[in-house]
Amino acid sequence: MTDERRKFKRESAKARKEALILATLELVAENGVRGATVRGIAQRADVTQGLIRHYFSSKEELIIAAYEHHMTAMTDQTFAPAAGVDGTALARLTAFVNASLTPPVVDPRSIALWASFLNKVQQDPQMKATHERTYAYFRDFLEGLIAAALEEAGRPAAPARLRQLAIACNAVIDGLWLEGGALPDAFAPGELADIGRQSVAAITGLNLEQEAEKT
Amino acid sequence: MTDERRKFKRESAKARKEALILATLELVAENGVRGATVRGIAQRADVTQGLIRHYFSSKEELIIAAYEHHMTAMTDQTFAPAAGVDGTALARLTAFVNASLTPPVVDPRSIALWASFLNKVQQDPQMKATHERTYAYFRDFLEGLIAAALEEAGRPAAPARLRQLAIACNAVIDGLWLEGGALPDAFAPGELADIGRQSVAAITGLNLEQEAEKT
DNA sequence: GGAAAAATTATACACTTGCATAATTACTCG
DNA sequence: CGAGTAATTATGCAAGTGTATAATTTTTCC
């Protein structure tokens, strides 16, 4: 009677892959990489499990694709706002800190994904490479912004000093990102970005608040 | 012939539980909570899997016990050094920052454990309670140290300001802890603690370096 | 409209998982 | 030293895992 074969619609490879990747990210965030089972992912994407093997040669490959998708999204969300500002270096630094500490970058799901992927990232060479590239890019970019802003203010810094400033500022941003994502209700909207700008200002001796008010 | 039954030695409940918990933490750090299988844990503890059920009524219970063991160890390692100092509040603050940013607190395994447990912590009420208690304790302690040190320096701060300072300092420490554990080879010994003290000093306006040199 | 091709579903398999229970062994205490 | 008891091992089981492959349906194209 009801044991009819399931109806389906054909989709483009691009759309199906995207849907599977998004379903994978949801489940990885919720249950970790091992908890994101092939059957669960298929169900979330409203598809039967065999289809996954049609688009990805293994679960491993799907996981890697999902990780790269996520990292690209995070990078875009962080860098786009700062790149859009074409004023002073100080203005770009301010925009960068703000973007790093407001949604959608600050988000419980991002933290969950970060945590879930960590194990795999440290073991799989390809994922490790993606991670390190992204991290280095982030920190170098921040260091560049700080260097330019200091020069602009007439107080250029030596490379060693610059490295320390970048590490420290990166740490505040990371720490606030972590706290904001782990305890979403503990902070008022904009509070994290406020504290972030103040802290970067205190560490570098630059005045980011003045910049923030210009908006 | 060789299918003799395995020889064994009886141990105290305390010792066996401890051994099982340590094996669990190892495997959770390496492979995540789901990757830490009952069989794997038993093998790591040099025991057969049935014994786990004899000491813990389920895997879940073992995981929770392991998490609490780890959190207690982390807390002890962080707070003991600061509690040992009975000089000025500034000295205690400095000791606290140092302890938070040197081994064994800074350690790749700690990061891996933190990440591996995150999912479960957000889902299991008991683990969530443990986590929030530990986190609040940490931040309140830091806020208290900052408040005392500021008062000592003749510049007491209002509660709202104090809260922001504690959040910011906590974030730097967390961020540096994270970077140090995720990229162990990227920092020279003591470098993280140096940067941590400088950053906390910059944010609060206190002079932690002078304190550090007294050692 | 019908055949060819590709997307999708359905089924099967070997392996792992957590848990339960029976069989044995090491230690304790008289 | 010998019986009793609790610790430990051994075995089994049902459910879930990733993967492989066969069966079917949708779309395309002449």
GROMACS .gro file of C-alpha atoms (C1' of nucleotides) in nm:
model
  490
    1MET     CA    1   0.000   0.000   0.000
    2THR     CA    2   0.213   0.282   0.132
    3ASP     CA    3   0.538   0.127   0.027
    4GLU     CA    4   0.565   0.338  -0.282
    5ARG     CA    5   0.900   0.448  -0.394
    6ARG     CA    6   0.988   0.799  -0.289
    7LYS     CA    7   0.926   1.078  -0.540
    8PHE     CA    8   1.212   1.314  -0.610
    9LYS     CA    9   1.322   1.608  -0.817
   10ARG     CA   10   1.649   1.640  -0.992
   11GLU     CA   11   1.870   1.929  -0.890
   12SER     CA   12   2.192   2.074  -1.024
   13ALA     CA   13   2.510   1.935  -0.882
   14LYS     CA   14   2.592   2.277  -0.737
   15ALA     CA   15   2.262   2.310  -0.552
   16ARG     CA   16   2.273   1.956  -0.416
   17LYS     CA   17   2.630   1.985  -0.298
   18GLU     CA   18   2.550   2.314  -0.128
   19ALA     CA   19   2.243   2.167   0.040
   20LEU     CA   20   2.441   1.869   0.163
   21ILE     CA   21   2.718   2.092   0.291
   22LEU     CA   22   2.475   2.314   0.479
   23ALA     CA   23   2.306   2.012   0.634
   24THR     CA   24   2.647   1.880   0.731
   25LEU     CA   25   2.743   2.205   0.902
   26GLU     CA   26   2.420   2.205   1.099
   27LEU     CA   27   2.475   1.856   1.227
   28VAL     CA   28   2.844   1.904   1.293
   29ALA     CA   29   2.762   2.209   1.502
   30GLU     CA   30   2.500   2.015   1.694
   31ASN     CA   31   2.662   1.677   1.740
   32GLY     CA   32   3.025   1.698   1.636
   33VAL     CA   33   3.189   1.540   1.334
   34ARG     CA   34   3.128   1.182   1.440
   35GLY     CA   35   2.777   1.269   1.547
   36ALA     CA   36   2.703   1.400   1.202
   37THR     CA   37   2.614   1.066   1.047
   38VAL     CA   38   2.563   1.010   0.678
   39ARG     CA   39   2.202   0.914   0.743
   40GLY     CA   40   2.140   1.218   0.958
   41ILE     CA   41   2.288   1.452   0.700
   42ALA     CA   42   2.080   1.297   0.423
   43GLN     CA   43   1.765   1.334   0.629
   44ARG     CA   44   1.843   1.696   0.710
   45ALA     CA   45   1.896   1.768   0.342
   46ASP     CA   46   1.575   1.581   0.262
   47VAL     CA   47   1.747   1.320   0.054
   48THR     CA   48   1.833   0.953   0.090
   49GLN     CA   49   2.177   0.858   0.205
   50GLY     CA   50   2.290   0.701  -0.118
   51LEU     CA   51   2.294   1.041  -0.280
   52ILE     CA   52   2.578   1.159  -0.063
   53ARG     CA   53   2.806   0.900  -0.212
   54HIS     CA   54   2.700   1.022  -0.554
   55TYR     CA   55   2.836   1.371  -0.490
   56PHE     CA   56   3.113   1.299  -0.242
   57SER     CA   57   3.333   0.995  -0.265
   58SER     CA   58   3.333   0.954   0.114
   59LYS     CA   59   3.208   1.115   0.431
   60GLU     CA   60   3.559   1.244   0.486
   61GLU     CA   61   3.543   1.438   0.162
   62LEU     CA   62   3.207   1.590   0.257
   63ILE     CA   63   3.341   1.696   0.594
   64ILE     CA   64   3.641   1.863   0.434
   65ALA     CA   65   3.419   2.043   0.184
   66ALA     CA   66   3.194   2.161   0.465
   67TYR     CA   67   3.490   2.288   0.664
   68GLU     CA   68   3.625   2.483   0.371
   69HIS     CA   69   3.283   2.627   0.302
   70HIS     CA   70   3.256   2.745   0.661
   71MET     CA   71   3.602   2.896   0.675
   72THR     CA   72   3.545   3.085   0.353
   73ALA     CA   73   3.217   3.222   0.486
   74MET     CA   74   3.381   3.332   0.810
   75THR     CA   75   3.668   3.500   0.629
   76ASP     CA   76   3.436   3.684   0.396
   77GLN     CA   77   3.217   3.807   0.678
   78THR     CA   78   3.518   3.935   0.869
   79PHE     CA   79   3.713   4.100   0.593
   80ALA     CA   80   3.446   4.246   0.370
   81PRO     CA   81   3.349   4.528   0.607
   82ALA     CA   82   3.707   4.641   0.661
   83ALA     CA   83   3.784   4.624   0.292
   84GLY     CA   84   3.486   4.846   0.216
   85VAL     CA   85   3.625   5.133   0.417
   86ASP     CA   86   3.864   5.347   0.217
   87GLY     CA   87   3.939   5.613   0.476
   88THR     CA   88   4.231   5.616   0.718
   89ALA     CA   89   4.410   5.304   0.842
   90LEU     CA   90   4.261   5.378   1.183
   91ALA     CA   91   3.911   5.366   1.034
   92ARG     CA   92   3.986   5.033   0.872
   93LEU     CA   93   4.124   4.890   1.194
   94THR     CA   94   3.810   5.002   1.375
   95ALA     CA   95   3.586   4.847   1.113
   96PHE     CA   96   3.782   4.524   1.135
   97VAL     CA   97   3.746   4.498   1.511
   98ASN     CA   98   3.376   4.576   1.484
   99ALA     CA   99   3.312   4.315   1.216
  100SER     CA  100   3.500   4.052   1.414
  101LEU     CA  101   3.287   4.111   1.721
  102THR     CA  102   2.935   4.140   1.587
  103PRO     CA  103   2.702   3.886   1.428
  104PRO     CA  104   2.719   3.690   1.211
  105VAL     CA  105   3.083   3.630   1.303
  106VAL     CA  106   2.997   3.618   1.671
  107ASP     CA  107   2.753   3.332   1.687
  108PRO     CA  108   2.710   3.021   1.903
  109ARG     CA  109   2.710   2.807   1.594
  110SER     CA  110   3.050   2.935   1.486
  111ILE     CA  111   3.199   2.839   1.819
  112ALA     CA  112   3.038   2.499   1.806
  113LEU     CA  113   3.175   2.443   1.457
  114TRP     CA  114   3.518   2.562   1.555
  115ALA     CA  115   3.522   2.322   1.847
  116SER     CA  116   3.379   2.031   1.654
  117PHE     CA  117   3.630   2.062   1.374
  118LEU     CA  118   3.934   2.113   1.595
  119ASN     CA  119   4.021   1.746   1.630
  120LYS     CA  120   3.995   1.675   1.262
  121VAL     CA  121   4.181   1.993   1.179
  122GLN     CA  122   4.477   1.879   1.382
  123GLN     CA  123   4.483   1.537   1.222
  124ASP     CA  124   4.392   1.585   0.858
  125PRO     CA  125   4.673   1.757   0.664
  126GLN     CA  126   4.442   1.927   0.416
  127MET     CA  127   4.221   2.072   0.689
  128LYS     CA  128   4.526   2.172   0.887
  129ALA     CA  129   4.660   2.363   0.589
  130THR     CA  130   4.329   2.545   0.542
  131HIS     CA  131   4.321   2.636   0.909
  132GLU     CA  132   4.674   2.766   0.929
  133ARG     CA  133   4.635   2.966   0.611
  134THR     CA  134   4.320   3.132   0.743
  135TYR     CA  135   4.471   3.202   1.083
  136ALA     CA  136   4.793   3.349   0.942
  137TYR     CA  137   4.595   3.563   0.702
  138PHE     CA  138   4.384   3.698   0.984
  139ARG     CA  139   4.676   3.785   1.207
  140ASP     CA  140   4.893   3.931   0.931
  141PHE     CA  141   4.605   4.145   0.818
  142LEU     CA  142   4.554   4.272   1.171
  143GLU     CA  143   4.926   4.339   1.207
  144GLY     CA  144   4.922   4.534   0.884
  145LEU     CA  145   4.632   4.747   1.000
  146ILE     CA  146   4.799   4.820   1.331
  147ALA     CA  147   5.128   4.906   1.160
  148ALA     CA  148   4.957   5.146   0.921
  149ALA     CA  149   4.752   5.311   1.193
  150LEU     CA  150   5.058   5.363   1.412
  151GLU     CA  151   5.252   5.512   1.127
  152GLU     CA  152   4.960   5.734   1.048
  153ALA     CA  153   4.965   5.856   1.407
  154GLY     CA  154   5.334   5.937   1.381
  155ARG     CA  155   5.450   5.657   1.610
  156PRO     CA  156   5.576   5.371   1.393
  157ALA     CA  157   5.671   5.050   1.576
  158ALA     CA  158   5.956   4.807   1.529
  159PRO     CA  159   5.873   4.461   1.387
  160ALA     CA  160   5.916   4.278   1.718
  161ARG     CA  161   5.689   4.522   1.896
  162LEU     CA  162   5.440   4.501   1.612
  163ARG     CA  163   5.428   4.125   1.642
  164GLN     CA  164   5.346   4.147   2.010
  165LEU     CA  165   5.074   4.404   1.950
  166ALA     CA  166   4.917   4.187   1.682
  167ILE     CA  167   4.926   3.879   1.903
  168ALA     CA  168   4.771   4.068   2.192
  169CYS     CA  169   4.497   4.233   1.983
  170ASN     CA  170   4.426   3.907   1.810
  171ALA     CA  171   4.394   3.741   2.149
  172VAL     CA  172   4.142   3.996   2.279
  173ILE     CA  173   3.935   3.960   1.967
  174ASP     CA  174   3.950   3.581   1.982
  175GLY     CA  175   3.869   3.577   2.350
  176LEU     CA  176   3.573   3.811   2.313
  177TRP     CA  177   3.454   3.615   2.010
  178LEU     CA  178   3.468   3.302   2.218
  179GLU     CA  179   3.285   3.447   2.516
  180GLY     CA  180   3.021   3.607   2.302
  181GLY     CA  181   2.952   3.283   2.122
  182ALA     CA  182   2.965   3.063   2.428
  183LEU     CA  183   2.746   3.290   2.643
  184PRO     CA  184   2.525   3.472   2.393
  185ASP     CA  185   2.298   3.623   2.657
  186ALA     CA  186   2.573   3.756   2.879
  187PHE     CA  187   2.639   4.064   2.666
  188ALA     CA  188   2.426   4.349   2.542
  189PRO     CA  189   2.423   4.413   2.165
  190GLY     CA  190   2.732   4.605   2.069
  191GLU     CA  191   2.892   4.555   2.408
  192LEU     CA  192   3.152   4.310   2.281
  193ALA     CA  193   3.254   4.543   2.000
  194ASP     CA  194   3.275   4.832   2.246
  195ILE     CA  195   3.501   4.640   2.477
  196GLY     CA  196   3.701   4.514   2.181
  197ARG     CA  197   3.768   4.863   2.049
  198GLN     CA  198   3.858   4.993   2.394
  199SER     CA  199   4.097   4.706   2.453
  200VAL     CA  200   4.269   4.737   2.116
  201ALA     CA  201   4.293   5.109   2.183
  202ALA     CA  202   4.448   5.053   2.525
  203ILE     CA  203   4.697   4.798   2.393
  204THR     CA  204   4.809   4.996   2.089
  205GLY     CA  205   4.764   5.346   2.230
  206LEU     CA  206   4.545   5.437   1.931
  207ASN     CA  207   4.211   5.612   1.962
  208LEU     CA  208   3.953   5.383   1.803
  209GLU     CA  209   3.658   5.540   1.979
  210GLN     CA  210   3.686   5.861   1.790
  211GLU     CA  211   3.673   5.659   1.471
  212ALA     CA  212   3.371   5.464   1.585
  213GLU     CA  213   3.177   5.783   1.650
  214LYS     CA  214   3.228   5.905   1.297
  215THR     CA  215   2.972   5.655   1.172
  216MET     CA  216   4.668  -2.333   2.347
  217THR     CA  217   4.718  -1.964   2.382
  218ASP     CA  218   4.354  -1.900   2.453
  219GLU     CA  219   4.414  -1.876   2.822
  220ARG     CA  220   4.206  -1.641   3.023
  221ARG     CA  221   4.369  -1.311   3.092
  222LYS     CA  222   4.550  -1.267   3.423
  223PHE     CA  223   4.463  -0.963   3.630
  224LYS     CA  224   4.525  -0.788   3.956
  225ARG     CA  225   4.262  -0.645   4.181
  226GLU     CA  226   4.283  -0.274   4.249
  227SER     CA  227   4.104  -0.037   4.478
  228ALA     CA  228   3.791   0.128   4.344
  229LYS     CA  229   3.960   0.466   4.373
  230ALA     CA  230   4.265   0.365   4.172
  231ARG     CA  231   4.060   0.194   3.900
  232LYS     CA  232   3.823   0.485   3.864
  233GLU     CA  233   4.112   0.724   3.841
  234ALA     CA  234   4.286   0.511   3.579
  235LEU     CA  235   3.968   0.488   3.375
  236ILE     CA  236   3.913   0.862   3.398
  237LEU     CA  237   4.267   0.939   3.286
  238ALA     CA  238   4.236   0.699   2.994
  239THR     CA  239   3.908   0.864   2.905
  240LEU     CA  240   4.060   1.211   2.905
  241GLU     CA  241   4.340   1.094   2.679
  242LEU     CA  242   4.102   0.950   2.425
  243VAL     CA  243   3.857   1.238   2.444
  244ALA     CA  244   4.143   1.479   2.374
  245GLU     CA  245   4.256   1.270   2.079
  246ASN     CA  246   3.929   1.165   1.921
  247GLY     CA  247   3.644   1.358   2.078
  248VAL     CA  248   3.375   1.226   2.307
  249ARG     CA  249   3.218   0.995   2.051
  250GLY     CA  250   3.559   0.883   1.937
  251ALA     CA  251   3.644   0.780   2.291
  252THR     CA  252   3.483   0.437   2.274
  253VAL     CA  253   3.430   0.212   2.570
  254ARG     CA  254   3.659  -0.044   2.415
  255GLY     CA  255   3.927   0.211   2.342
  256ILE     CA  256   3.917   0.346   2.695
  257ALA     CA  257   3.939  -0.003   2.843
  258GLN     CA  258   4.237  -0.085   2.625
  259ARG     CA  259   4.413   0.239   2.720
  260ALA     CA  260   4.357   0.162   3.086
  261ASP     CA  261   4.481  -0.195   3.028
  262VAL     CA  262   4.155  -0.351   3.128
  263THR     CA  263   3.866  -0.525   2.953
  264GLN     CA  264   3.560  -0.328   2.864
  265GLY     CA  265   3.324  -0.499   3.101
  266LEU     CA  266   3.505  -0.343   3.393
  267ILE     CA  267   3.393   0.004   3.293
  268ARG     CA  268   3.033  -0.092   3.351
  269HIS     CA  269   3.135  -0.224   3.689
  270TYR     CA  270   3.255   0.118   3.802
  271PHE     CA  271   3.037   0.349   3.597
  272SER     CA  272   2.675   0.275   3.522
  273SER     CA  273   2.711   0.410   3.169
  274LYS     CA  274   2.956   0.574   2.934
  275GLU     CA  275   2.774   0.900   2.995
  276GLU     CA  276   2.855   0.880   3.364
  277LEU     CA  277   3.222   0.814   3.292
  278ILE     CA  278   3.237   1.111   3.058
  279ILE     CA  279   3.083   1.339   3.318
  280ALA     CA  280   3.325   1.215   3.582
  281ALA     CA  281   3.616   1.275   3.347
  282TYR     CA  282   3.496   1.627   3.269
  283GLU     CA  283   3.467   1.715   3.633
  284HIS     CA  284   3.809   1.570   3.702
  285HIS     CA  285   3.959   1.783   3.428
  286MET     CA  286   3.786   2.104   3.534
  287THR     CA  287   3.898   2.057   3.891
  288ALA     CA  288   4.256   2.002   3.779
  289MET     CA  289   4.249   2.313   3.561
  290THR     CA  290   4.103   2.526   3.836
  291ASP     CA  291   4.359   2.407   4.086
  292GLN     CA  292   4.647   2.472   3.850
  293THR     CA  293   4.524   2.823   3.780
  294PHE     CA  294   4.433   2.939   4.127
  295ALA     CA  295   4.694   2.774   4.344
  296PRO     CA  296   4.982   3.004   4.235
  297ALA     CA  297   4.782   3.322   4.292
  298ALA     CA  298   4.655   3.202   4.627
  299GLY     CA  299   5.011   3.133   4.739
  300VAL     CA  300   5.113   3.496   4.701
  301ASP     CA  301   5.032   3.701   5.007
  302GLY     CA  302   5.177   4.034   4.903
  303THR     CA  303   4.993   4.317   4.730
  304ALA     CA  304   4.684   4.272   4.516
  305LEU     CA  305   4.896   4.373   4.218
  306ALA     CA  306   5.134   4.086   4.294
  307ARG     CA  307   4.846   3.843   4.311
  308LEU     CA  308   4.703   3.969   3.984
  309THR     CA  309   5.041   3.926   3.820
  310ALA     CA  310   5.076   3.574   3.954
  311PHE     CA  311   4.729   3.489   3.830
  312VAL     CA  312   4.801   3.607   3.477
  313ASN     CA  313   5.129   3.418   3.477
  314ALA     CA  314   4.974   3.094   3.596
  315SER     CA  315   4.698   3.118   3.337
  316LEU     CA  316   4.947   3.154   3.055
  317THR     CA  317   5.215   2.901   3.133
  318PRO     CA  318   5.213   2.520   3.131
  319PRO     CA  319   5.042   2.311   3.245
  320VAL     CA  320   4.740   2.535   3.195
  321VAL     CA  321   4.855   2.630   2.848
  322ASP     CA  322   4.871   2.294   2.676
  323PRO     CA  323   4.745   2.153   2.346
  324ARG     CA  324   4.564   1.882   2.534
  325SER     CA  325   4.365   2.131   2.736
  326ILE     CA  326   4.242   2.300   2.421
  327ALA     CA  327   4.155   1.968   2.266
  328LEU     CA  328   3.961   1.869   2.575
  329TRP     CA  329   3.785   2.202   2.591
  330ALA     CA  330   3.678   2.168   2.229
  331SER     CA  331   3.580   1.804   2.258
  332PHE     CA  332   3.362   1.862   2.561
  333LEU     CA  333   3.193   2.176   2.432
  334ASN     CA  334   2.907   2.000   2.260
  335LYS     CA  335   2.822   1.783   2.554
  336VAL     CA  336   2.863   2.074   2.792
  337GLN     CA  337   2.596   2.268   2.609
  338GLN     CA  338   2.356   1.975   2.607
  339ASP     CA  339   2.399   1.799   2.938
  340PRO     CA  340   2.258   2.005   3.230
  341GLN     CA  341   2.502   1.871   3.484
  342MET     CA  342   2.804   1.945   3.267
  343LYS     CA  343   2.662   2.284   3.181
  344ALA     CA  344   2.631   2.370   3.549
  345THR     CA  345   2.990   2.265   3.614
  346HIS     CA  346   3.111   2.475   3.325
  347GLU     CA  347   2.922   2.790   3.418
  348ARG     CA  348   3.027   2.764   3.778
  349THR     CA  349   3.393   2.735   3.680
  350TYR     CA  350   3.372   3.017   3.430
  351ALA     CA  351   3.194   3.256   3.667
  352TYR     CA  352   3.440   3.174   3.940
  353PHE     CA  353   3.731   3.252   3.713
  354ARG     CA  354   3.595   3.584   3.594
  355ASP     CA  355   3.477   3.699   3.936
  356PHE     CA  356   3.812   3.614   4.082
  357LEU     CA  357   3.985   3.816   3.812
  358GLU     CA  358   3.746   4.107   3.865
  359GLY     CA  359   3.818   4.099   4.236
  360LEU     CA  360   4.193   4.107   4.176
  361ILE     CA  361   4.161   4.400   3.937
  362ALA     CA  362   3.935   4.589   4.177
  363ALA     CA  363   4.175   4.540   4.465
  364ALA     CA  364   4.479   4.636   4.259
  365LEU     CA  365   4.310   4.953   4.133
  366GLU     CA  366   4.208   5.053   4.479
  367GLU     CA  367   4.558   4.985   4.598
  368ALA     CA  368   4.687   5.221   4.329
  369GLY     CA  369   4.449   5.492   4.446
  370ARG     CA  370   4.224   5.473   4.139
  371PRO     CA  371   3.913   5.272   4.234
  372ALA     CA  372   3.673   5.196   3.950
  373ALA     CA  373   3.294   5.191   3.932
  374PRO     CA  374   3.124   4.849   3.902
  375ALA     CA  375   3.028   4.896   3.535
  376ARG     CA  376   3.383   4.991   3.446
  377LEU     CA  377   3.514   4.702   3.652
  378ARG     CA  378   3.295   4.459   3.467
  379GLN     CA  379   3.431   4.577   3.133
  380LEU     CA  380   3.788   4.553   3.252
  381ALA     CA  381   3.733   4.200   3.377
  382ILE     CA  382   3.571   4.094   3.050
  383ALA     CA  383   3.853   4.245   2.848
  384CYS     CA  384   4.131   4.097   3.061
  385ASN     CA  385   3.959   3.763   3.068
  386ALA     CA  386   3.933   3.775   2.690
  387VAL     CA  387   4.305   3.845   2.642
  388ILE     CA  388   4.393   3.561   2.874
  389ASP     CA  389   4.150   3.324   2.704
  390GLY     CA  390   4.267   3.428   2.359
  391LEU     CA  391   4.633   3.382   2.444
  392TRP     CA  392   4.557   3.052   2.615
  393LEU     CA  393   4.385   2.940   2.298
  394GLU     CA  394   4.662   3.051   2.064
  395GLY     CA  395   4.930   2.901   2.282
  396GLY     CA  396   4.755   2.568   2.297
  397ALA     CA  397   4.656   2.559   1.932
  398LEU     CA  398   4.999   2.663   1.801
  399PRO     CA  399   5.242   2.543   2.067
  400ASP     CA  400   5.552   2.612   1.859
  401ALA     CA  401   5.457   2.965   1.760
  402PHE     CA  402   5.564   3.119   2.090
  403ALA     CA  403   5.886   3.123   2.288
  404PRO     CA  404   5.868   3.005   2.650
  405GLY     CA  405   5.734   3.283   2.865
  406GLU     CA  406   5.633   3.493   2.566
  407LEU     CA  407   5.261   3.439   2.617
  408ALA     CA  408   5.283   3.538   2.983
  409ASP     CA  409   5.485   3.847   2.887
  410ILE     CA  410   5.227   3.957   2.634
  411GLY     CA  411   4.948   3.873   2.878
  412ARG     CA  412   5.093   4.090   3.153
  413GLN     CA  413   5.160   4.377   2.913
  414SER     CA  414   4.807   4.359   2.779
  415VAL     CA  415   4.641   4.344   3.118
  416ALA     CA  416   4.864   4.634   3.219
  417ALA     CA  417   4.762   4.837   2.914
  418ILE     CA  418   4.394   4.767   2.963
  419THR     CA  419   4.382   4.841   3.335
  420GLY     CA  420   4.655   5.104   3.351
  421LEU     CA  421   4.832   4.904   3.621
  422ASN     CA  422   5.204   4.823   3.614
  423LEU     CA  423   5.234   4.446   3.620
  424GLU     CA  424   5.586   4.441   3.482
  425GLN     CA  425   5.736   4.591   3.792
  426GLU     CA  426   5.568   4.316   3.989
  427ALA     CA  427   5.698   4.046   3.759
  428GLU     CA  428   6.056   4.162   3.806
  429LYS     CA  429   6.037   4.126   4.181
  430THR     CA  430   6.055   3.750   4.148
  431DG     C1'  431   0.654   1.015  -2.754
  432DG     C1'  432   1.023   0.702  -2.660
  433DA     C1'  433   1.504   0.566  -2.581
  434DA     C1'  434   1.939   0.694  -2.346
  435DA     C1'  435   2.166   0.890  -1.966
  436DA     C1'  436   2.203   1.058  -1.529
  437DA     C1'  437   2.009   1.146  -1.072
  438DT     C1'  438   1.801   0.942  -0.703
  439DT     C1'  439   1.623   0.571  -0.420
  440DA     C1'  440   1.647   0.116  -0.210
  441DT     C1'  441   1.878  -0.265  -0.023
  442DA     C1'  442   2.255  -0.521   0.160
  443DC     C1'  443   2.686  -0.599   0.407
  444DA     C1'  444   3.061  -0.595   0.720
  445DC     C1'  445   3.201  -0.360   1.108
  446DT     C1'  446   3.168  -0.084   1.536
  447DT     C1'  447   2.912   0.075   1.917
  448DG     C1'  448   2.715   0.066   2.407
  449DC     C1'  449   2.518  -0.241   2.709
  450DA     C1'  450   2.385  -0.682   2.939
  451DT     C1'  451   2.496  -1.111   3.146
  452DA     C1'  452   2.737  -1.536   3.236
  453DA     C1'  453   3.183  -1.745   3.355
  454DT     C1'  454   3.605  -1.718   3.602
  455DT     C1'  455   3.961  -1.555   3.895
  456DA     C1'  456   4.198  -1.318   4.278
  457DC     C1'  457   4.175  -1.178   4.723
  458DT     C1'  458   3.980  -1.194   5.231
  459DC     C1'  459   3.877  -1.386   5.648
  460DG     C1'  460   3.756  -1.756   5.949
  461DC     C1'  461   4.405  -2.361   5.408
  462DG     C1'  462   3.951  -2.346   5.219
  463DA     C1'  463   3.508  -2.127   5.129
  464DG     C1'  464   3.283  -1.708   5.011
  465DT     C1'  465   3.271  -1.276   4.785
  466DA     C1'  466   3.365  -0.925   4.489
  467DA     C1'  467   3.656  -0.788   4.101
  468DT     C1'  468   3.753  -0.897   3.652
  469DT     C1'  469   3.716  -1.129   3.213
  470DA     C1'  470   3.459  -1.333   2.832
  471DT     C1'  471   3.079  -1.365   2.533
  472DG     C1'  472   2.662  -1.217   2.314
  473DC     C1'  473   2.324  -0.892   2.124
  474DA     C1'  474   2.063  -0.533   1.903
  475DA     C1'  475   2.118  -0.094   1.705
  476DG     C1'  476   2.385   0.222   1.434
  477DT     C1'  477   2.791   0.312   1.124
  478DG     C1'  478   3.009   0.399   0.642
  479DT     C1'  479   3.019   0.208   0.209
  480DA     C1'  480   2.901  -0.063  -0.203
  481DT     C1'  481   2.581  -0.184  -0.554
  482DA     C1'  482   2.144  -0.280  -0.773
  483DA     C1'  483   1.685  -0.099  -0.893
  484DT     C1'  484   1.403   0.280  -1.039
  485DT     C1'  485   1.264   0.727  -1.175
  486DT     C1'  486   1.324   1.177  -1.381
  487DT     C1'  487   1.494   1.451  -1.738
  488DT     C1'  488   1.684   1.528  -2.201
  489DC     C1'  489   1.703   1.510  -2.675
  490DC     C1'  490   1.599   1.347  -3.131
   0.00000   0.00000   0.00000
